[in-house]
């Protein structure tokens, strides 16, 4: 394939709103040694992408940043020295390009797409080949675009430091991208899932996916008490904690002795709960509270093996697909909170 001369890409002209994203044209350079030029076919959005555009993300973004971290695409050119990849390979790039294995570092965090370096909401982009992972063969590009952040975060939470076991209880807060993937990985691993949402319609989707217990937290504000009833007073083994300050107290009440609260986000709109017993509860339960910062290339490959072995239980939940020219509408839809699972932009 001939290397294109230009690419169309979205850039944030001014921090404050995704309405400030503008389409611009930029030159495409051939890949350097140990790089691959990738034609981006699909990009999926994360809550983080909203925060970056609004200027409320926990680390500052590049000026005029190209947003988004999650893509799937096709290798169209390779640089000198590349042996593991060929033209036509279908790939995702890892969220942090240099996170190959093990724990992250400040230097690795500095290679995170869509904030500290330019992201993937573009037609063509070069990547270091050590950051690339093959797409599961049975996945479309849209399916695969959901993997780098949401899926890998959920996989690292449940199968990372304290691996999930068949028969464990998993509490998934909400039904956004990470929680939906956590639900699916838990079921594929033989766990029992308790799903929460403010919407009965969304909970119906969770039930169709196989969640055994459903809690509408608007109808049951003391949802931690319901979790304890379901688990006969024991508590859950893992919590997919995406709420933050508004839900962390109840998550601590919900977890069993020695259980794991996987802290991933802060999307809860509830006021922070100042639970006077929180520290005593954490100590008394010997609970593990672990912040999850996506995952490594090695974990990405392991996750894809789990997906390939469980194709029926790990089909991505995509709420809606937008065209490249409708990217601002995709951001608006994500911001509305109406989605279940992922929001995808079809680039090519």
CSV table of C-alpha atoms in Angstrom, one decimal:
chain,number,residue,atom,x,y,z
A,1,UNK,CA,0.0,0.0,0.0
A,2,UNK,CA,1.3,3.5,-0.9
A,3,UNK,CA,2.0,5.6,2.2
A,4,UNK,CA,-0.5,8.5,2.2
A,5,UNK,CA,0.9,12.0,2.3
A,6,UNK,CA,-1.6,13.4,4.8
A,7,UNK,CA,-3.9,12.4,7.6
A,8,UNK,CA,-7.0,14.0,9.0
A,9,UNK,CA,-7.0,14.2,12.8
A,10,UNK,CA,-8.9,15.8,15.6
A,11,UNK,CA,-7.1,18.2,17.8
A,12,UNK,CA,-8.2,20.1,20.9
A,13,UNK,CA,-7.9,23.8,20.0
A,14,UNK,CA,-8.8,24.9,23.5
A,15,UNK,CA,-9.2,23.1,26.8
A,16,UNK,CA,-12.6,23.2,28.3
A,17,UNK,CA,-15.0,21.2,26.1
A,18,UNK,CA,-15.0,18.5,23.5
A,19,UNK,CA,-16.8,21.1,21.4
A,20,UNK,CA,-13.3,22.6,20.9
A,21,UNK,CA,-12.1,19.5,18.9
A,22,UNK,CA,-11.3,20.5,15.4
A,23,UNK,CA,-10.4,18.4,12.3
A,24,UNK,CA,-7.0,19.3,10.9
A,25,UNK,CA,-4.8,17.9,8.2
A,26,UNK,CA,-1.2,16.9,9.0
A,27,UNK,CA,1.6,15.2,7.0
A,28,UNK,CA,2.3,11.5,7.3
A,29,UNK,CA,5.9,10.4,7.7
A,30,UNK,CA,7.2,7.0,6.8
A,31,UNK,CA,7.9,4.8,9.9
A,32,UNK,CA,11.4,4.9,11.4
A,33,UNK,CA,13.4,1.9,12.5
A,34,UNK,CA,11.3,-0.4,14.8
A,35,UNK,CA,8.1,1.5,14.0
A,36,UNK,CA,5.0,0.6,12.1
A,37,UNK,CA,2.6,2.9,10.3
A,38,UNK,CA,-1.0,2.0,11.1
A,39,UNK,CA,-4.2,2.9,9.3
A,40,UNK,CA,-6.7,3.5,12.1
A,41,UNK,CA,-10.0,1.7,11.4
A,42,UNK,CA,-11.8,2.3,14.7
A,43,UNK,CA,-11.4,4.3,18.0
A,44,UNK,CA,-13.4,3.7,21.2
A,45,UNK,CA,-14.0,6.4,23.8
A,46,UNK,CA,-13.3,6.4,27.5
A,47,UNK,CA,-14.5,8.6,30.4
A,48,UNK,CA,-10.9,9.8,30.5
A,49,UNK,CA,-11.2,11.3,27.1
A,50,UNK,CA,-14.0,13.6,28.3
A,51,UNK,CA,-11.8,14.7,31.3
A,52,UNK,CA,-8.9,15.5,29.0
A,53,UNK,CA,-11.1,17.7,26.7
A,54,UNK,CA,-12.6,19.4,29.8
A,55,UNK,CA,-9.2,20.0,31.4
A,56,UNK,CA,-10.1,18.0,34.5
A,57,UNK,CA,-7.9,15.0,34.0
A,58,UNK,CA,-5.5,14.2,36.8
A,59,UNK,CA,-2.5,14.9,34.6
A,60,UNK,CA,-2.1,17.8,32.1
A,61,UNK,CA,-2.4,17.1,28.4
A,62,UNK,CA,-0.3,18.3,25.5
A,63,UNK,CA,-1.2,21.6,24.0
A,64,UNK,CA,-3.5,21.0,20.9
A,65,UNK,CA,-3.6,17.3,21.9
A,66,UNK,CA,-4.9,14.6,19.6
A,67,UNK,CA,-7.3,12.8,22.0
A,68,UNK,CA,-8.1,9.2,22.6
A,69,UNK,CA,-6.1,6.2,23.6
A,70,UNK,CA,-7.9,3.2,22.2
A,71,UNK,CA,-7.6,2.1,18.5
A,72,UNK,CA,-7.6,-0.9,16.2
A,73,UNK,CA,-6.0,-0.7,12.8
A,74,UNK,CA,-4.0,-2.2,10.0
A,75,UNK,CA,-0.3,-2.1,9.5
A,76,UNK,CA,0.4,-0.5,6.2
A,77,UNK,CA,4.2,0.1,6.4
A,78,UNK,CA,7.1,-1.0,8.6
A,79,UNK,CA,10.4,0.5,9.4
A,80,UNK,CA,13.9,-0.9,9.3
A,81,UNK,CA,14.6,-3.8,11.7
A,82,UNK,CA,10.9,-4.8,12.2
A,83,UNK,CA,10.6,-8.6,12.2
A,84,UNK,CA,7.5,-9.5,14.2
A,85,UNK,CA,5.0,-7.5,12.1
A,86,UNK,CA,4.1,-7.4,8.4
A,87,UNK,CA,1.9,-5.3,6.2
A,88,UNK,CA,-1.8,-6.2,6.7
A,89,UNK,CA,-1.5,-7.3,10.3
A,90,UNK,CA,-4.4,-6.2,12.4
A,91,UNK,CA,-3.3,-4.5,15.7
A,92,UNK,CA,-4.1,-2.5,18.7
A,93,UNK,CA,-1.6,-0.2,20.5
A,94,UNK,CA,-1.2,-0.5,24.2
A,95,UNK,CA,-2.5,2.5,26.3
A,96,UNK,CA,1.0,3.3,27.5
A,97,UNK,CA,3.3,2.6,24.6
A,98,UNK,CA,6.3,1.6,26.7
A,99,UNK,CA,4.5,-0.5,29.3
A,100,UNK,CA,5.7,-3.9,28.1
A,101,UNK,CA,5.5,-5.9,31.4
A,102,UNK,CA,5.6,-5.6,35.1
A,103,UNK,CA,4.8,-2.4,37.1
A,104,UNK,CA,4.6,1.0,35.5
A,105,UNK,CA,7.0,3.9,36.1
A,106,UNK,CA,6.8,7.7,35.7
A,107,UNK,CA,8.7,7.2,32.4
A,108,UNK,CA,6.2,4.6,31.2
A,109,UNK,CA,3.2,6.8,32.3
A,110,UNK,CA,4.7,9.6,30.1
A,111,UNK,CA,4.0,7.4,27.0
A,112,UNK,CA,0.2,7.3,27.6
A,113,UNK,CA,-1.8,8.0,24.5
A,114,UNK,CA,-4.3,10.9,24.3
A,115,UNK,CA,-2.9,13.1,27.1
A,116,UNK,CA,0.9,13.2,27.7
A,117,UNK,CA,1.5,12.2,24.1
A,118,UNK,CA,-0.8,12.6,21.1
A,119,UNK,CA,-3.6,10.0,20.8
A,120,UNK,CA,-5.3,8.0,18.1
A,121,UNK,CA,-8.2,10.0,16.8
A,122,UNK,CA,-6.5,10.2,13.4
A,123,UNK,CA,-6.6,8.3,10.1
A,124,UNK,CA,-2.9,7.3,10.3
A,125,UNK,CA,-0.3,7.0,13.1
A,126,UNK,CA,3.1,5.5,13.6
A,127,UNK,CA,3.7,3.3,16.7
A,128,UNK,CA,6.8,1.7,18.2
A,129,UNK,CA,6.3,-2.0,17.3
A,130,UNK,CA,6.9,-3.1,20.9
A,131,UNK,CA,3.6,-1.4,21.8
A,132,UNK,CA,1.5,-3.4,19.3
A,133,UNK,CA,-0.7,-6.4,20.1
A,134,UNK,CA,-2.5,-8.6,17.6
A,135,UNK,CA,-6.3,-8.3,17.4
A,136,UNK,CA,-8.3,-11.5,18.2
A,137,UNK,CA,-9.0,-13.1,14.9
A,138,UNK,CA,-12.8,-13.3,15.4
A,139,UNK,CA,-13.1,-9.5,16.2
A,140,UNK,CA,-14.0,-6.7,13.9
A,141,UNK,CA,-11.9,-3.5,14.1
A,142,UNK,CA,-14.8,-1.9,16.1
A,143,UNK,CA,-14.8,-4.8,18.6
A,144,UNK,CA,-11.0,-4.6,19.0
A,145,UNK,CA,-11.0,-0.9,19.6
A,146,UNK,CA,-12.7,-1.5,22.9
A,147,UNK,CA,-9.7,-3.5,24.3
A,148,UNK,CA,-6.7,-1.2,25.2
A,149,UNK,CA,-8.2,0.7,28.1
A,150,UNK,CA,-11.5,-0.5,29.3
A,151,UNK,CA,-11.0,-4.3,28.7
A,152,UNK,CA,-7.4,-4.4,29.9
A,153,UNK,CA,-8.2,-2.3,33.0
A,154,UNK,CA,-10.9,-4.8,33.9
A,155,UNK,CA,-8.6,-7.8,33.2
A,156,UNK,CA,-5.8,-6.3,35.3
A,157,UNK,CA,-8.2,-5.7,38.2
A,158,UNK,CA,-9.6,-9.2,38.2
A,159,UNK,CA,-6.7,-11.3,37.1
A,160,UNK,CA,-3.7,-9.2,38.1
A,161,UNK,CA,-2.4,-8.9,41.7
A,162,UNK,CA,-5.2,-11.0,43.3
A,163,UNK,CA,-6.4,-13.4,40.5
A,164,UNK,CA,-10.1,-14.2,40.4
A,165,UNK,CA,-11.1,-17.8,41.0
A,166,UNK,CA,-14.2,-19.7,39.8
A,167,UNK,CA,-16.9,-19.4,42.4
A,168,UNK,CA,-15.8,-15.9,43.6
A,169,UNK,CA,-18.3,-13.1,43.9
A,170,UNK,CA,-17.6,-9.9,41.8
A,171,UNK,CA,-19.4,-6.6,42.3
A,172,UNK,CA,-19.5,-4.5,39.2
A,173,UNK,CA,-20.5,-0.9,39.8
A,174,UNK,CA,-22.4,0.6,36.9
A,175,UNK,CA,-22.4,-0.6,33.3
A,176,UNK,CA,-19.9,1.5,31.6
A,177,UNK,CA,-17.0,0.2,29.5
A,178,UNK,CA,-14.8,-1.1,32.4
A,179,UNK,CA,-17.6,-2.5,34.5
A,180,UNK,CA,-19.2,-4.3,31.5
A,181,UNK,CA,-15.8,-5.9,30.6
A,182,UNK,CA,-15.3,-6.8,34.2
A,183,UNK,CA,-18.7,-8.5,34.3
A,184,UNK,CA,-17.8,-10.5,31.1
A,185,UNK,CA,-14.3,-11.6,32.3
A,186,UNK,CA,-15.7,-12.6,35.7
A,187,UNK,CA,-18.4,-14.8,34.1
A,188,UNK,CA,-15.9,-16.3,31.6
A,189,UNK,CA,-13.8,-17.2,34.7
A,190,UNK,CA,-16.6,-18.9,36.5
A,191,UNK,CA,-17.4,-16.2,39.0
A,192,UNK,CA,-20.8,-15.0,40.3
A,193,UNK,CA,-21.6,-11.3,39.3
A,194,UNK,CA,-23.6,-8.7,41.1
A,195,UNK,CA,-24.3,-5.8,38.8
A,196,UNK,CA,-25.5,-2.3,39.8
A,197,UNK,CA,-27.0,0.5,37.8
A,198,UNK,CA,-29.5,3.3,38.2
A,199,UNK,CA,-31.4,2.0,35.2
A,200,UNK,CA,-33.6,-1.2,35.1
A,201,UNK,CA,-33.1,-1.2,31.3
A,202,UNK,CA,-29.4,-1.3,31.7
A,203,UNK,CA,-29.7,-4.0,34.3
A,204,UNK,CA,-31.7,-6.1,31.7
A,205,UNK,CA,-28.6,-5.9,29.5
A,206,UNK,CA,-26.5,-7.2,32.4
A,207,UNK,CA,-28.9,-10.0,33.0
A,208,UNK,CA,-28.7,-11.0,29.3
A,209,UNK,CA,-24.9,-11.1,29.6
A,210,UNK,CA,-25.3,-13.5,32.5
A,211,UNK,CA,-25.1,-11.4,35.7
A,212,UNK,CA,-26.8,-13.5,38.4
A,213,UNK,CA,-27.8,-10.6,40.7
A,214,UNK,CA,-29.0,-7.1,39.8
A,215,UNK,CA,-29.3,-4.0,42.1
A,216,UNK,CA,-30.8,-0.7,41.0
A,217,UNK,CA,-29.0,1.7,43.4
A,218,UNK,CA,-31.5,4.4,42.9
A,219,UNK,CA,-34.3,2.1,44.2
A,220,UNK,CA,-31.9,0.6,46.8
A,221,UNK,CA,-29.6,3.4,48.0
A,222,UNK,CA,-28.2,1.1,50.7
A,223,UNK,CA,-26.9,-1.3,48.0
A,224,UNK,CA,-24.1,-2.5,50.2
A,225,UNK,CA,-26.6,-4.1,52.6
A,226,UNK,CA,-28.2,-5.9,49.6
A,227,UNK,CA,-24.7,-7.2,48.5
A,228,UNK,CA,-24.2,-8.6,52.0
A,229,UNK,CA,-27.6,-10.3,51.8
A,230,UNK,CA,-26.8,-11.9,48.5
A,231,UNK,CA,-23.4,-13.2,49.9
A,232,UNK,CA,-24.9,-14.4,53.2
A,233,UNK,CA,-23.1,-11.7,55.1
A,234,UNK,CA,-19.7,-12.7,53.8
A,235,UNK,CA,-19.1,-10.0,51.1
A,236,UNK,CA,-17.7,-10.1,47.6
A,237,UNK,CA,-14.2,-11.1,46.6
A,238,UNK,CA,-13.7,-8.3,44.1
A,239,UNK,CA,-15.2,-4.9,43.6
A,240,UNK,CA,-14.9,-3.0,40.2
A,241,UNK,CA,-14.9,0.4,41.9
A,242,UNK,CA,-15.5,3.1,39.3
A,243,UNK,CA,-17.4,5.5,41.5
A,244,UNK,CA,-14.7,7.0,43.7
A,245,UNK,CA,-15.5,9.0,46.8
A,246,UNK,CA,-19.2,8.7,46.4
A,247,UNK,CA,-19.2,4.9,46.4
A,248,UNK,CA,-16.0,3.8,48.2
A,249,UNK,CA,-17.5,3.6,51.6
A,250,UNK,CA,-20.2,1.2,50.5
A,251,UNK,CA,-17.7,-0.8,48.5
A,252,UNK,CA,-15.7,-1.3,51.7
A,253,UNK,CA,-18.8,-2.5,53.4
A,254,UNK,CA,-19.5,-4.9,50.5
A,255,UNK,CA,-16.1,-6.6,50.3
A,256,UNK,CA,-15.2,-9.7,52.3
A,257,UNK,CA,-12.4,-10.1,54.7
A,258,UNK,CA,-9.2,-10.3,52.6
A,259,UNK,CA,-11.1,-9.1,49.5
A,260,UNK,CA,-10.0,-6.7,46.8
A,261,UNK,CA,-11.4,-3.3,45.9
A,262,UNK,CA,-10.1,-2.4,42.5
A,263,UNK,CA,-10.1,1.4,42.3
A,264,UNK,CA,-10.5,2.5,38.7
A,265,UNK,CA,-12.5,5.7,38.4
A,266,UNK,CA,-14.4,8.6,40.0
A,267,UNK,CA,-17.6,8.8,38.0
A,268,UNK,CA,-20.0,8.9,40.9
A,269,UNK,CA,-22.2,12.0,41.0
A,270,UNK,CA,-22.9,11.4,44.7
A,271,UNK,CA,-21.5,13.6,47.4
A,272,UNK,CA,-18.4,12.1,49.1
A,273,UNK,CA,-19.4,9.9,52.0
A,274,UNK,CA,-17.3,10.6,55.1
A,275,UNK,CA,-17.5,7.1,56.6
A,276,UNK,CA,-16.0,7.5,60.1
A,277,UNK,CA,-15.5,3.7,60.2
A,278,UNK,CA,-13.8,3.5,56.8
A,279,UNK,CA,-10.2,3.0,58.1
A,280,UNK,CA,-11.2,0.7,60.9
A,281,UNK,CA,-13.3,-1.3,58.4
A,282,UNK,CA,-10.3,-1.5,56.0
A,283,UNK,CA,-8.0,-2.7,58.7
A,284,UNK,CA,-10.5,-5.1,60.2
A,285,UNK,CA,-11.2,-6.7,56.8
A,286,UNK,CA,-7.5,-6.7,55.8
A,287,UNK,CA,-8.9,-5.5,52.5
A,288,UNK,CA,-6.7,-4.8,49.5
A,289,UNK,CA,-7.4,-1.4,47.9
A,290,UNK,CA,-5.5,-1.3,44.6
A,291,UNK,CA,-5.4,1.5,42.1
A,292,UNK,CA,-5.5,0.1,38.6
A,293,UNK,CA,-3.5,2.0,35.9
A,294,UNK,CA,-4.5,0.0,32.8
A,295,UNK,CA,-2.0,-2.8,32.1
A,296,UNK,CA,1.0,-4.0,30.1
A,297,UNK,CA,1.5,-5.5,26.7
A,298,UNK,CA,2.2,-8.9,28.3
A,299,UNK,CA,-1.2,-8.7,30.1
A,300,UNK,CA,-2.9,-7.5,26.9
A,301,UNK,CA,-1.7,-10.7,25.2
A,302,UNK,CA,-2.9,-12.9,28.1
A,303,UNK,CA,-6.2,-11.1,28.0
A,304,UNK,CA,-6.6,-11.9,24.3
A,305,UNK,CA,-6.0,-15.6,25.0
A,306,UNK,CA,-8.9,-15.5,27.5
A,307,UNK,CA,-11.1,-13.7,24.9
A,308,UNK,CA,-10.2,-16.2,22.2
A,309,UNK,CA,-11.0,-19.2,24.5
A,310,UNK,CA,-14.4,-17.7,25.5
A,311,UNK,CA,-15.7,-16.0,22.3
A,312,UNK,CA,-19.4,-16.2,23.3
A,313,UNK,CA,-18.9,-14.7,26.8
A,314,UNK,CA,-16.4,-11.9,25.7
A,315,UNK,CA,-18.1,-10.2,22.8
A,316,UNK,CA,-17.7,-6.5,23.3
A,317,UNK,CA,-20.8,-4.5,24.3
A,318,UNK,CA,-20.9,-1.6,21.9
A,319,UNK,CA,-23.7,0.9,22.6
A,320,UNK,CA,-23.3,2.9,19.4
A,321,UNK,CA,-20.9,3.5,16.5
A,322,UNK,CA,-20.4,7.0,15.0
A,323,UNK,CA,-18.6,8.0,11.8
A,324,UNK,CA,-15.3,9.9,11.9
A,325,UNK,CA,-17.1,13.1,11.0
A,326,UNK,CA,-19.5,12.6,13.9
A,327,UNK,CA,-16.8,12.4,16.6
A,328,UNK,CA,-18.2,15.3,18.6
A,329,UNK,CA,-21.6,13.6,18.6
A,330,UNK,CA,-19.8,10.5,20.0
A,331,UNK,CA,-18.3,12.5,22.8
A,332,UNK,CA,-21.7,14.1,23.6
A,333,UNK,CA,-23.3,10.6,23.7
A,334,UNK,CA,-20.7,9.3,26.1
A,335,UNK,CA,-21.1,12.4,28.3
A,336,UNK,CA,-24.9,11.8,28.4
A,337,UNK,CA,-24.3,8.5,30.3
A,338,UNK,CA,-27.0,6.8,28.2
A,339,UNK,CA,-24.6,4.1,26.9
A,340,UNK,CA,-24.1,0.6,28.1
A,341,UNK,CA,-20.6,-0.6,27.4
A,342,UNK,CA,-18.5,1.2,24.7
A,343,UNK,CA,-19.0,4.1,22.3
A,344,UNK,CA,-17.0,3.7,19.1
A,345,UNK,CA,-15.9,6.0,16.2
A,346,UNK,CA,-15.4,4.3,12.9
A,347,UNK,CA,-12.4,6.0,11.3
A,348,UNK,CA,-11.8,4.1,8.1
